[in-house]
Amino acid sequence: MKLIYEKSVAGRRAVRSPRRTVPGRELIQKRLLRTQPAELPEVPEIEVVRHFTNLSRLNFSVDTQFYPLGSCTMKYNPKACEVVAQHPGFVGIHPLWPQLRGGGQLTQGALRLLYETERLLAELTGMAEFTLQPLAGAHGELTGAMLIAAYHRDRGNAKKHIMIPDSAHGTNPASAALAGFQVVVAPSTAQGTVDVKKLKGFINAETAGMMMTNPNTLGLFEPDVRRIADLIHAVDGLMYYDGANFNAIMGRCKPAEMGFDVCHLNPHKSFAAPHGGGGPGTGPVGVVERLRPFLPISRVVKTRDGTYSLDYDYPKSIGYVAPFYGNFSVLVRTYAYLLLLGREGLRAVSDHAVLNANYVLNKLKDIFPAVSDHCMHECVLSAKSLVAGGVRAMDIAKGLIDRGFHPPTVYFPLIVPEAMMIEPTETETRETLDAFIQAMRDLAQTARANPAALHAAPVTTTVGRLDEVAAARNMDLAFEGKFLHPNGVL
Amino acid sequence: MVATIMTQNMAFQANSPADDQAMLATLGLAGIDELFAAIPPDMQTSAFHLPAGLSEMEMTRRLAELADANARNLVNFCGGGFYDHFIPAAVDALAGRAEFYTAYTPYQPEVAQGTLQAIYEFQTAMTRLTEMEVANASLYDGGTALFEATMMAFRITRRRRVLIDEGVNPIYRTMLKCYSANLAFEFVEIPLRDGLADRAAFQAQLNRDVAVVIVQNPNFFGCLDDLSDLIAEAHRSGALGIVSVYPLALGIVKTPGAMGADIVTGEGQSLGLPLSFGGAYLGFMTTRKLYVHKMPGRLVGATQDAQGRRGFVLTLQAREQHIRREKATSNICTAESLCALRALIYLSLMGKTGLVEVAELCAANASYGWQKLTAIPGVKPVFHANFFNEFALSVPANAADVISALIDKGIAAGFPAGRYYRGMESVMLVAFTEKRTKEEIDYLAAALEAALC
């Protein structure tokens, strides 16, 4: 498709500006002004509407396709949650209003929503208190790692290391590093869970804590989590729970009862807030009682008269991790979803998510070797048996596209060769799962019979496999009026 | 007795109880609990003190009650970096398409060309708006963007000292301090001089240890400056210049690119995002091509397929956490893609002329407001610099009290500077957007005058 800039014609416009109601003009010296207007598109509204409508149709999405992207929890995003988030009483409020003297009255509904969301998340995880400030999952991880650092600083502990399993998401080590820690990689056993014996050898007085996802990225529950927690706690370390896979245990287990001290959740996964093509998300962080003083400010508190206000009086707080109270518009969706599901519904989520994943695993493990016979909410299969014939996991992924399915996550976790990580979620029907299973089986057959056909996939999309090496070399990151490939077909 | 699966359709689960039973039978299981056998029983908590689920109607009613408990129809002159601009209907209509909002990060480019092309167009828009060479796909917000830019400057200069102007939004400076607690770097805050960056004070602090000079334009007090000389001075000592901007102002205001900035960041909320109680917002970053490998966040690049068809992919991913893990340029994963899409749609609708006009309207309304408000006895401008759409006034009373009194008149009259600046208890910041009318500004002036009597 042409770029919006390629559709621009001088003199055309979409929006008519409002009439000026005030006399006089702005009085800004010329040296402080830009010399020429920014080269933004000049297009009528219909062209803008067609452009973005047609662009949207080039995407696979949850509303149009099965999207079993492992570790991403691409479940259905309820429309009711979208609609309530657009309420003018939510979208129109200025974040600084409650910071005005007497301004708390202007945002009582919003503050109450935040307060109640925090309480619901605390109950769901067993944590004492939550902050909703972090703006994404990785931002929650960073906040959690900073809380661990603040705890040790307060206790005068000289800590250096954070333990992270080799199966972890890349954000874990990156977040720990940003909080000033060195990362120690904890190896997995052949079965795919943390090797406690080896871990023990790495733990010492300088161990600040350990970050874990449970179930882990292989879709396996870490059975030794409490023993690990005991080992970490014995050196005054803290246990961090990465909530990436919370969908597997929601309503059934509480991270606090597994021995975790800090946790973040991903409402854009577990609580059905949409992913937005890569954000906005949120990353609420919960802590046990002894970490409460370090939580970011402001805190939303309920006062004796039943009203809600902001409290900044936490002298040990790590400060502001975000400008305000979190990604409020996403938190409204989160709260709405929690209300819709309630106690039974949240447990039904994990029941069905785990059932669906095991069903897929069961029907595919004979042709794609699996790490384990059972899984939690996602399964990791390997395409390694096809490699000798010249077909790799990515080829299966591209073949799935031609069958109308979004591919699973491939080449992750790193410890499984030719990994394909499949997370069906609870919101898919059996027929959808069966169709996906059939497609996978067909592709395995094609891989053996006609590998070239898979190398050519996808053929049903507007573009085929794109040259990523050329993209990195040419670094065409913004349109400069012409493309580097002048002969390219638009 | 083994528990079977929940039967009520309350979790958006798609299958019927009969499906569940059939699937369990396929797995050779009698009940769902067997699938959780790997979890030790004492970790399978029974007590969850959570409310029962609500119907859609009940939930919608409950949320409407909460929304209605927030102020509506308040005449808003409160800014502080976050502004009440008009959003054309097409922004919501287009960004509300589920093909955009229910998609994931575009890891599979063939089925994500919609998102990828939009991000490429967004990157292009931000480079043109700031007159810089490259932009990333988005960051969380203006404050985290500033932190990421600071870290980027450390990587480029291999120095660890920061000079930051006190005109930079105090919320962002507070955030930078929070993030710096565990990282070995040092902040020096440079007080303003008559509302602008104090050249002599910066000069006195600039040396071979300084990694970066951070300024904001217009600054927190709304003052406009040409920072070219200060950035040039930073360059002479081997430091970089970061400018945090208000992107809508760049419709008319001199660009950071023209001032020689190395990294530009900002809060994109003014570009088609509602105030929404502080989020979701849009951090952005632009820089020079030279520094692109040191840049955090996703980047989309143009390329082609085997048939020569143009397409877009995530590129230069070797900088990122999923490849480099603890050695990545940042821990950032996805950021604010849908917000970036909104900004792109907004800028496409406003277009080359419309963005200039809306910026001029904001400035004109502020100019008029300045005349009206400074004519009130005892009310004085705090600084003498030119401003864009916000300025600081000193009132003959406690500004927080004055603003509080005006809330009862249906006006959010501004923001008390004393909240973040010691010694400025009598100062209030007043902001104007294109949404404010002459009648509303006259009403503010009358109400303020009455409140000060």
Short mmCIF file of C-alpha atoms in Angstrom, two decimals, chain B residues 13-446:
data_model
loop_
_atom_site.label_atom_id
_atom_site.label_comp_id
_atom_site.label_asym_id
_atom_site.label_seq_id
_atom_site.Cartn_x
_atom_site.Cartn_y
_atom_site.Cartn_z
CA GLN B 13 -14.63 -19.56 27.57
CA ALA B 14 -15.85 -20.82 24.26
CA ASN B 15 -16.67 -24.45 24.93
CA SER B 16 -19.77 -26.02 26.44
CA PRO B 17 -19.63 -28.45 29.38
CA ALA B 18 -20.14 -31.26 26.86
CA ASP B 19 -17.08 -30.07 24.92
CA ASP B 20 -15.10 -29.96 28.14
CA GLN B 21 -16.07 -33.52 28.97
CA ALA B 22 -15.21 -34.72 25.49
CA MET B 23 -11.84 -33.02 25.58
CA LEU B 24 -11.06 -34.42 29.02
CA ALA B 25 -12.01 -37.85 27.72
CA THR B 26 -9.60 -37.40 24.80
CA LEU B 27 -6.90 -36.77 27.37
CA GLY B 28 -7.98 -39.80 29.36
CA LEU B 29 -8.88 -37.67 32.35
CA ALA B 30 -11.86 -37.78 34.65
CA GLY B 31 -11.69 -34.19 35.80
CA ILE B 32 -9.92 -30.91 35.37
CA ASP B 33 -8.01 -31.12 38.65
CA GLU B 34 -5.84 -33.87 37.20
CA LEU B 35 -4.35 -31.28 34.84
CA PHE B 36 -3.13 -29.36 37.86
CA ALA B 37 -1.55 -32.37 39.50
CA ALA B 38 1.91 -30.88 39.02
CA ILE B 39 1.04 -28.18 41.53
CA PRO B 40 1.49 -29.36 45.13
CA PRO B 41 -1.96 -29.39 46.77
CA ASP B 42 -0.93 -26.98 49.53
CA MET B 43 -0.28 -24.34 46.86
CA GLN B 44 -3.75 -24.70 45.40
CA THR B 45 -5.45 -22.15 47.58
CA SER B 46 -9.09 -22.60 48.27
CA ALA B 47 -9.91 -19.20 49.75
CA PHE B 48 -10.34 -16.33 47.33
CA HIS B 49 -12.31 -13.49 48.85
CA LEU B 50 -13.41 -12.11 45.52
CA PRO B 51 -16.87 -10.97 44.48
CA ALA B 52 -19.09 -13.10 42.28
CA GLY B 53 -19.06 -12.22 38.61
CA LEU B 54 -21.42 -9.60 37.18
CA SER B 55 -23.44 -9.59 34.00
CA GLU B 56 -22.38 -7.14 31.31
CA MET B 57 -25.33 -4.92 32.18
CA GLU B 58 -24.46 -4.84 35.87
CA MET B 59 -20.80 -4.18 35.19
CA THR B 60 -21.59 -1.38 32.75
CA ARG B 61 -23.88 0.26 35.28
CA ARG B 62 -21.24 0.03 38.01
CA LEU B 63 -18.58 1.56 35.77
CA ALA B 64 -20.93 4.34 34.67
CA GLU B 65 -21.51 5.19 38.34
CA LEU B 66 -17.78 5.48 38.91
CA ALA B 67 -17.30 7.55 35.76
CA ASP B 68 -20.15 9.84 36.83
CA ALA B 69 -18.44 10.37 40.18
CA ASN B 70 -15.70 12.28 38.32
CA ALA B 71 -15.99 15.95 37.36
CA ARG B 72 -17.48 16.75 33.98
CA ASN B 73 -17.85 20.09 32.25
CA LEU B 74 -15.12 21.70 34.31
CA VAL B 75 -13.54 24.56 32.35
CA ASN B 76 -9.95 23.41 32.30
CA PHE B 77 -6.91 25.69 32.37
CA CYS B 78 -4.75 23.08 34.08
CA GLY B 79 -1.85 21.87 31.93
CA GLY B 80 1.57 21.14 33.39
CA GLY B 81 2.64 19.12 30.37
CA PHE B 82 -0.74 17.42 29.76
CA TYR B 83 -3.31 19.28 27.71
CA ASP B 84 -6.99 19.28 26.93
CA HIS B 85 -6.95 19.34 23.11
CA PHE B 86 -9.75 18.53 20.71
CA ILE B 87 -9.66 15.05 19.12
CA PRO B 88 -11.32 14.60 15.70
CA ALA B 89 -13.85 11.76 15.57
CA ALA B 90 -11.90 9.84 12.93
CA VAL B 91 -9.08 9.21 15.44
CA ASP B 92 -11.34 7.11 17.67
CA ALA B 93 -13.11 5.51 14.73
CA LEU B 94 -9.90 4.32 13.06
CA ALA B 95 -7.80 3.46 16.12
CA GLY B 96 -10.90 1.67 17.40
CA ARG B 97 -10.69 -0.90 14.61
CA ALA B 98 -10.17 -4.26 16.24
CA GLU B 99 -7.69 -5.32 13.53
CA PHE B 100 -5.39 -2.74 15.09
CA TYR B 101 -6.17 -3.01 18.77
CA THR B 102 -6.48 -6.80 19.09
CA ALA B 103 -3.21 -7.50 17.26
CA TYR B 104 0.09 -8.23 18.99
CA THR B 105 3.56 -6.79 18.49
CA PRO B 106 4.37 -7.33 14.79
CA TYR B 107 6.81 -10.22 15.09
CA GLN B 108 5.33 -11.90 11.99
CA PRO B 109 5.61 -9.13 9.43
CA GLU B 110 3.56 -10.74 6.66
CA VAL B 111 0.45 -10.63 8.85
CA ALA B 112 1.21 -7.32 10.53
CA GLN B 113 1.83 -4.94 7.64
CA GLY B 114 -0.98 -2.71 8.89
CA THR B 115 0.71 -2.11 12.24
CA LEU B 116 4.21 -2.01 10.74
CA GLN B 117 3.43 0.48 7.99
CA ALA B 118 1.59 2.66 10.50
CA ILE B 119 4.62 2.66 12.80
CA TYR B 120 6.90 3.52 9.88
CA GLU B 121 4.58 6.41 9.02
CA PHE B 122 4.56 7.45 12.70
CA GLN B 123 8.36 7.40 12.82
CA THR B 124 8.37 9.55 9.68
CA ALA B 125 5.89 12.01 11.19
CA MET B 126 7.97 12.39 14.35
CA THR B 127 11.19 13.00 12.43
CA ARG B 128 9.46 15.70 10.38
CA LEU B 129 7.83 17.28 13.39
CA THR B 130 11.09 17.47 15.36
CA GLU B 131 13.39 17.88 12.30
CA MET B 132 15.48 14.91 13.34
CA GLU B 133 16.60 11.89 11.29
CA VAL B 134 15.20 8.79 13.00
CA ALA B 135 12.43 8.00 15.45
CA ASN B 136 11.59 4.84 17.35
CA ALA B 137 8.21 3.12 17.46
CA SER B 138 7.27 4.66 20.86
CA LEU B 139 8.16 4.54 24.55
CA TYR B 140 5.83 4.50 27.55
CA ASP B 141 5.50 8.21 28.24
CA GLY B 142 7.41 11.48 28.16
CA GLY B 143 9.14 10.81 31.48
CA THR B 144 10.37 7.29 30.81
CA ALA B 145 11.40 8.50 27.34
CA LEU B 146 13.60 11.11 29.01
CA PHE B 147 15.15 8.45 31.24
CA GLU B 148 15.80 6.21 28.23
CA ALA B 149 17.39 9.15 26.40
CA THR B 150 19.63 9.81 29.38
CA MET B 151 20.79 6.19 29.44
CA MET B 152 21.36 6.41 25.69
CA ALA B 153 23.56 9.47 26.20
CA PHE B 154 25.64 7.49 28.72
CA ARG B 155 26.16 4.75 26.17
CA ILE B 156 27.23 7.24 23.53
CA THR B 157 29.52 9.42 25.64
CA ARG B 158 30.65 6.85 28.22
CA ARG B 159 30.21 9.58 30.81
CA ARG B 160 27.84 9.56 33.79
CA ARG B 161 27.05 13.14 34.77
CA VAL B 162 23.83 14.94 33.87
CA LEU B 163 23.07 18.65 33.86
CA ILE B 164 19.34 19.15 33.93
CA ASP B 165 17.52 22.42 33.69
CA GLU B 166 14.91 23.12 36.39
CA GLY B 167 12.53 24.08 33.63
CA VAL B 168 12.23 20.39 32.77
CA ASN B 169 8.90 19.06 34.03
CA PRO B 170 9.44 18.38 37.76
CA ILE B 171 7.45 15.16 37.44
CA TYR B 172 10.00 13.91 34.93
CA ARG B 173 12.91 15.04 37.08
CA THR B 174 11.40 13.14 40.01
CA MET B 175 11.14 10.06 37.78
CA LEU B 176 14.78 10.40 36.68
CA LYS B 177 15.86 10.51 40.33
CA CYS B 178 13.82 7.41 41.06
CA TYR B 179 15.46 5.48 38.22
CA SER B 180 18.95 6.71 39.06
CA ALA B 181 18.88 5.34 42.62
CA ASN B 182 20.54 2.04 41.59
CA LEU B 183 22.66 3.29 38.73
CA ALA B 184 25.91 5.12 39.13
CA PHE B 185 25.12 8.52 37.75
CA GLU B 186 24.87 11.98 39.05
CA PHE B 187 22.32 14.73 38.52
CA VAL B 188 23.00 18.42 38.76
CA GLU B 189 19.89 20.56 38.61
CA ILE B 190 20.45 24.03 37.23
CA PRO B 191 18.03 26.71 38.51
CA LEU B 192 16.27 28.93 35.99
CA ARG B 193 17.19 32.52 35.35
CA ASP B 194 14.10 34.66 34.67
CA GLY B 195 12.28 31.55 33.47
CA LEU B 196 14.96 30.38 31.04
CA ALA B 197 17.99 28.08 31.10
CA ASP B 198 20.81 29.90 32.91
CA ARG B 199 23.64 29.90 30.37
CA ALA B 200 26.32 31.00 32.85
CA ALA B 201 25.33 28.34 35.38
CA PHE B 202 25.46 25.62 32.73
CA GLN B 203 28.78 26.96 31.49
CA ALA B 204 30.19 26.76 35.01
CA GLN B 205 29.21 23.09 35.34
CA LEU B 206 30.15 21.89 31.86
CA ASN B 207 33.29 19.81 31.80
CA ARG B 208 34.68 16.55 30.46
CA ASP B 209 32.57 14.49 32.89
CA VAL B 210 29.27 15.75 31.65
CA ALA B 211 27.41 13.29 29.43
CA VAL B 212 24.39 15.33 28.65
CA VAL B 213 22.54 18.60 29.05
CA ILE B 214 18.77 18.17 29.40
CA VAL B 215 16.38 21.00 28.64
CA GLN B 216 12.71 21.35 27.82
CA ASN B 217 11.01 23.67 25.32
CA PRO B 218 8.56 25.18 26.05
CA ASN B 219 9.61 24.57 29.62
CA PHE B 220 7.39 23.69 32.59
CA PHE B 221 6.50 27.38 33.02
CA GLY B 222 5.53 27.64 29.36
CA CYS B 223 8.57 29.77 28.47
CA LEU B 224 10.01 29.48 24.97
CA ASP B 225 13.71 29.58 24.28
CA ASP B 226 16.14 29.10 21.43
CA LEU B 227 18.53 26.60 22.97
CA SER B 228 20.96 26.43 20.03
CA ASP B 229 23.77 28.22 21.90
CA LEU B 230 23.44 26.02 24.98
CA ILE B 231 23.51 22.82 22.93
CA ALA B 232 26.51 24.08 20.97
CA GLU B 233 28.24 24.78 24.28
CA ALA B 234 27.47 21.22 25.44
CA HIS B 235 28.93 19.86 22.21
CA ARG B 236 32.14 21.84 22.76
CA SER B 237 32.75 19.87 25.94
CA GLY B 238 31.80 16.57 24.34
CA ALA B 239 28.36 16.35 25.92
CA LEU B 240 25.07 15.71 24.15
CA GLY B 241 21.95 17.83 24.18
CA ILE B 242 18.54 16.32 24.94
CA VAL B 243 15.46 18.43 24.39
CA SER B 244 12.08 17.36 25.76
CA VAL B 245 9.27 18.88 23.72
CA TYR B 246 5.52 19.40 23.55
CA PRO B 247 4.88 18.00 20.09
CA LEU B 248 1.75 19.97 19.26
CA ALA B 249 3.68 23.18 19.93
CA LEU B 250 6.07 22.15 17.17
CA GLY B 251 3.34 23.16 14.74
CA ILE B 252 4.90 26.61 15.07
CA VAL B 253 7.75 26.48 17.58
CA LYS B 254 11.41 26.25 16.53
CA THR B 255 12.34 22.60 16.35
CA PRO B 256 14.93 20.84 18.50
CA GLY B 257 16.48 19.59 15.24
CA ALA B 258 17.09 23.19 14.17
CA MET B 259 18.67 23.84 17.57
CA GLY B 260 21.18 21.03 17.08
CA ALA B 261 19.69 18.56 19.58
CA ASP B 262 21.12 15.04 19.64
CA ILE B 263 18.12 13.31 21.17
CA VAL B 264 14.56 14.59 21.35
CA THR B 265 11.90 13.11 23.61
CA GLY B 266 8.43 14.09 24.60
CA GLU B 267 4.94 13.24 25.68
CA GLY B 268 2.71 12.63 22.67
CA GLN B 269 -0.57 12.99 24.57
CA SER B 270 -1.35 16.27 22.82
CA LEU B 271 -1.51 14.44 19.48
CA GLY B 272 -4.96 12.90 19.63
CA LEU B 273 -4.84 11.17 23.03
CA PRO B 274 -7.37 11.99 25.74
CA LEU B 275 -6.18 13.16 29.17
CA SER B 276 -7.57 9.92 30.59
CA PHE B 277 -6.28 10.49 34.14
CA GLY B 278 -2.67 10.09 33.13
CA GLY B 279 -2.59 7.25 30.64
CA ALA B 280 -2.27 5.52 28.35
CA TYR B 281 0.06 8.18 26.97
CA LEU B 282 2.81 8.13 24.37
CA GLY B 283 6.52 8.54 24.87
CA PHE B 284 8.53 9.22 21.76
CA MET B 285 12.16 9.65 20.84
CA THR B 286 13.95 10.98 17.79
CA THR B 287 17.67 11.23 17.19
CA ARG B 288 20.38 11.39 14.58
CA LYS B 289 21.12 8.41 12.33
CA LEU B 290 24.58 8.28 13.82
CA TYR B 291 23.15 7.14 17.15
CA VAL B 292 20.50 4.70 15.97
CA HIS B 293 22.31 1.62 17.27
CA LYS B 294 22.34 3.13 20.76
CA MET B 295 18.63 3.86 20.67
CA PRO B 296 16.16 1.91 22.84
CA GLY B 297 12.78 0.57 21.74
CA ARG B 298 11.33 -0.97 18.64
CA LEU B 299 12.26 0.32 15.20
CA VAL B 300 10.45 -0.36 11.96
CA GLY B 301 12.32 -0.29 8.66
CA ALA B 302 11.28 -0.55 5.02
CA THR B 303 12.51 -3.45 2.95
CA GLN B 304 11.20 -5.74 0.22
CA ASP B 305 10.24 -9.34 -0.40
CA ALA B 306 11.69 -11.69 -3.02
CA GLN B 307 9.34 -10.29 -5.64
CA GLY B 308 10.46 -6.73 -4.95
CA ARG B 309 7.28 -5.77 -3.14
CA ARG B 310 7.76 -3.11 -0.47
CA GLY B 311 7.13 -4.17 3.09
CA PHE B 312 8.01 -3.26 6.65
CA VAL B 313 9.72 -5.19 9.45
CA LEU B 314 10.98 -4.70 12.98
CA THR B 315 14.65 -4.03 12.48
CA LEU B 316 17.94 -3.61 14.36
CA GLN B 317 16.57 -6.01 16.95
CA ALA B 318 20.06 -6.94 18.08
CA ARG B 319 19.83 -3.92 20.42
CA GLU B 320 16.86 -5.41 22.21
CA GLN B 321 16.18 -7.44 25.34
CA HIS B 322 14.84 -10.55 23.64
CA ILE B 323 18.22 -10.95 21.90
CA ARG B 324 20.75 -9.23 24.16
CA ARG B 325 19.06 -9.90 27.50
CA GLU B 326 20.97 -8.09 30.29
CA LYS B 327 23.20 -6.32 27.74
CA ALA B 328 20.28 -4.77 25.83
CA THR B 329 19.94 -1.01 25.28
CA SER B 330 16.83 -1.13 27.46
CA ASN B 331 14.47 -3.60 29.11
CA ILE B 332 11.64 -2.17 27.05
CA CYS B 333 9.56 -4.71 25.20
CA THR B 334 6.44 -3.32 23.63
CA ALA B 335 5.44 0.23 24.42
CA GLU B 336 2.49 2.29 23.23
CA SER B 337 1.81 1.16 19.67
CA LEU B 338 -1.88 1.99 19.63
CA CYS B 339 -1.18 5.44 21.07
CA ALA B 340 1.41 6.01 18.34
CA LEU B 341 -1.23 5.02 15.81
CA ARG B 342 -3.60 7.60 17.30
CA ALA B 343 -0.91 10.27 17.03
CA LEU B 344 -0.26 9.35 13.40
CA ILE B 345 -3.97 9.48 12.54
CA TYR B 346 -4.27 12.81 14.35
CA LEU B 347 -1.32 14.28 12.48
CA SER B 348 -2.69 12.96 9.17
CA LEU B 349 -6.05 14.59 9.84
CA MET B 350 -4.58 17.89 10.98
CA GLY B 351 -2.12 17.83 8.12
CA LYS B 352 0.53 20.35 7.23
CA THR B 353 -1.78 23.36 7.62
CA GLY B 354 -4.06 22.18 10.40
CA LEU B 355 -1.29 21.57 12.90
CA VAL B 356 0.03 25.10 12.38
CA GLU B 357 -3.45 26.50 12.84
CA VAL B 358 -4.20 24.63 16.05
CA ALA B 359 -0.84 25.65 17.53
CA GLU B 360 -1.53 29.29 16.56
CA LEU B 361 -4.95 29.11 18.18
CA CYS B 362 -3.48 27.81 21.44
CA ALA B 363 -0.92 30.60 21.44
CA ALA B 364 -3.51 33.25 20.57
CA ASN B 365 -5.81 32.12 23.37
CA ALA B 366 -2.90 32.19 25.78
CA SER B 367 -1.95 35.69 24.63
CA TYR B 368 -5.44 36.92 25.26
CA GLY B 369 -5.52 35.16 28.62
CA TRP B 370 -2.25 36.84 29.54
CA GLN B 371 -3.68 40.28 28.79
CA LYS B 372 -6.87 39.61 30.75
CA LEU B 373 -5.28 37.98 33.76
CA THR B 374 -2.34 40.35 34.18
CA ALA B 375 -4.82 43.23 34.15
CA ILE B 376 -6.23 41.99 37.47
CA PRO B 377 -4.88 44.09 40.35
CA GLY B 378 -2.08 42.26 42.14
CA VAL B 379 -1.69 39.58 39.45
CA LYS B 380 1.70 39.71 37.75
CA PRO B 381 3.59 37.68 35.21
CA VAL B 382 6.45 35.83 36.93
CA PHE B 383 8.78 35.76 33.92
CA HIS B 384 9.37 37.94 30.88
CA ALA B 385 10.05 35.26 28.30
CA ASN B 386 7.76 34.52 25.36
CA PHE B 387 5.36 31.66 25.97
CA PHE B 388 3.46 29.18 23.85
CA ASN B 389 0.16 28.25 25.54
CA GLU B 390 0.97 28.34 29.25
CA PHE B 391 2.48 30.92 31.57
CA ALA B 392 3.19 31.56 35.24
CA LEU B 393 1.33 34.21 37.21
CA SER B 394 1.97 35.41 40.68
CA VAL B 395 -1.13 36.12 42.72
CA PRO B 396 -1.39 38.08 46.00
CA ALA B 397 -2.40 34.94 47.90
CA ASN B 398 -1.55 31.26 48.19
CA ALA B 399 -1.99 29.93 44.65
CA ALA B 400 -3.20 26.51 45.82
CA ASP B 401 -5.95 28.19 47.84
CA VAL B 402 -6.96 30.40 44.94
CA ILE B 403 -7.18 27.46 42.56
CA SER B 404 -9.13 25.53 45.18
CA ALA B 405 -11.66 28.37 45.51
CA LEU B 406 -12.17 28.44 41.74
CA ILE B 407 -13.01 24.74 41.60
CA ASP B 408 -16.31 25.69 43.22
CA LYS B 409 -16.93 28.02 40.27
CA GLY B 410 -16.53 25.13 37.86
CA ILE B 411 -13.00 26.07 36.82
CA ALA B 412 -9.74 24.16 37.04
CA ALA B 413 -7.87 27.46 36.96
CA GLY B 414 -4.37 26.10 36.71
CA PHE B 415 -1.66 24.32 38.61
CA PRO B 416 0.09 25.65 41.74
CA ALA B 417 3.83 25.83 41.04
CA GLY B 418 4.53 25.54 44.77
CA ARG B 419 3.55 21.88 44.53
CA TYR B 420 6.98 21.23 42.97
CA TYR B 421 8.97 24.48 43.38
CA ARG B 422 9.92 25.72 46.81
CA GLY B 423 9.35 29.45 47.26
CA MET B 424 6.72 29.61 44.51
CA GLU B 425 3.66 29.27 46.73
CA SER B 426 2.05 32.33 45.16
CA VAL B 427 2.61 31.16 41.58
CA MET B 428 0.08 29.43 39.37
CA LEU B 429 0.50 28.02 35.88
CA VAL B 430 -2.37 28.67 33.51
CA ALA B 431 -2.70 26.75 30.23
CA PHE B 432 -4.82 27.42 27.15
CA THR B 433 -5.74 25.13 24.30
CA GLU B 434 -7.79 25.63 21.15
CA LYS B 435 -10.81 24.37 23.12
CA ARG B 436 -10.94 27.44 25.34
CA THR B 437 -13.15 30.29 24.15
CA LYS B 438 -13.08 34.02 24.80
CA GLU B 439 -16.14 33.63 27.06
CA GLU B 440 -14.39 30.97 29.15
CA ILE B 441 -11.23 33.07 29.44
CA ASP B 442 -13.29 36.12 30.44
CA TYR B 443 -15.09 33.95 32.99
CA LEU B 444 -11.76 32.78 34.42
CA ALA B 445 -10.53 36.36 34.68
CA ALA B 446 -13.69 37.52 36.43
#
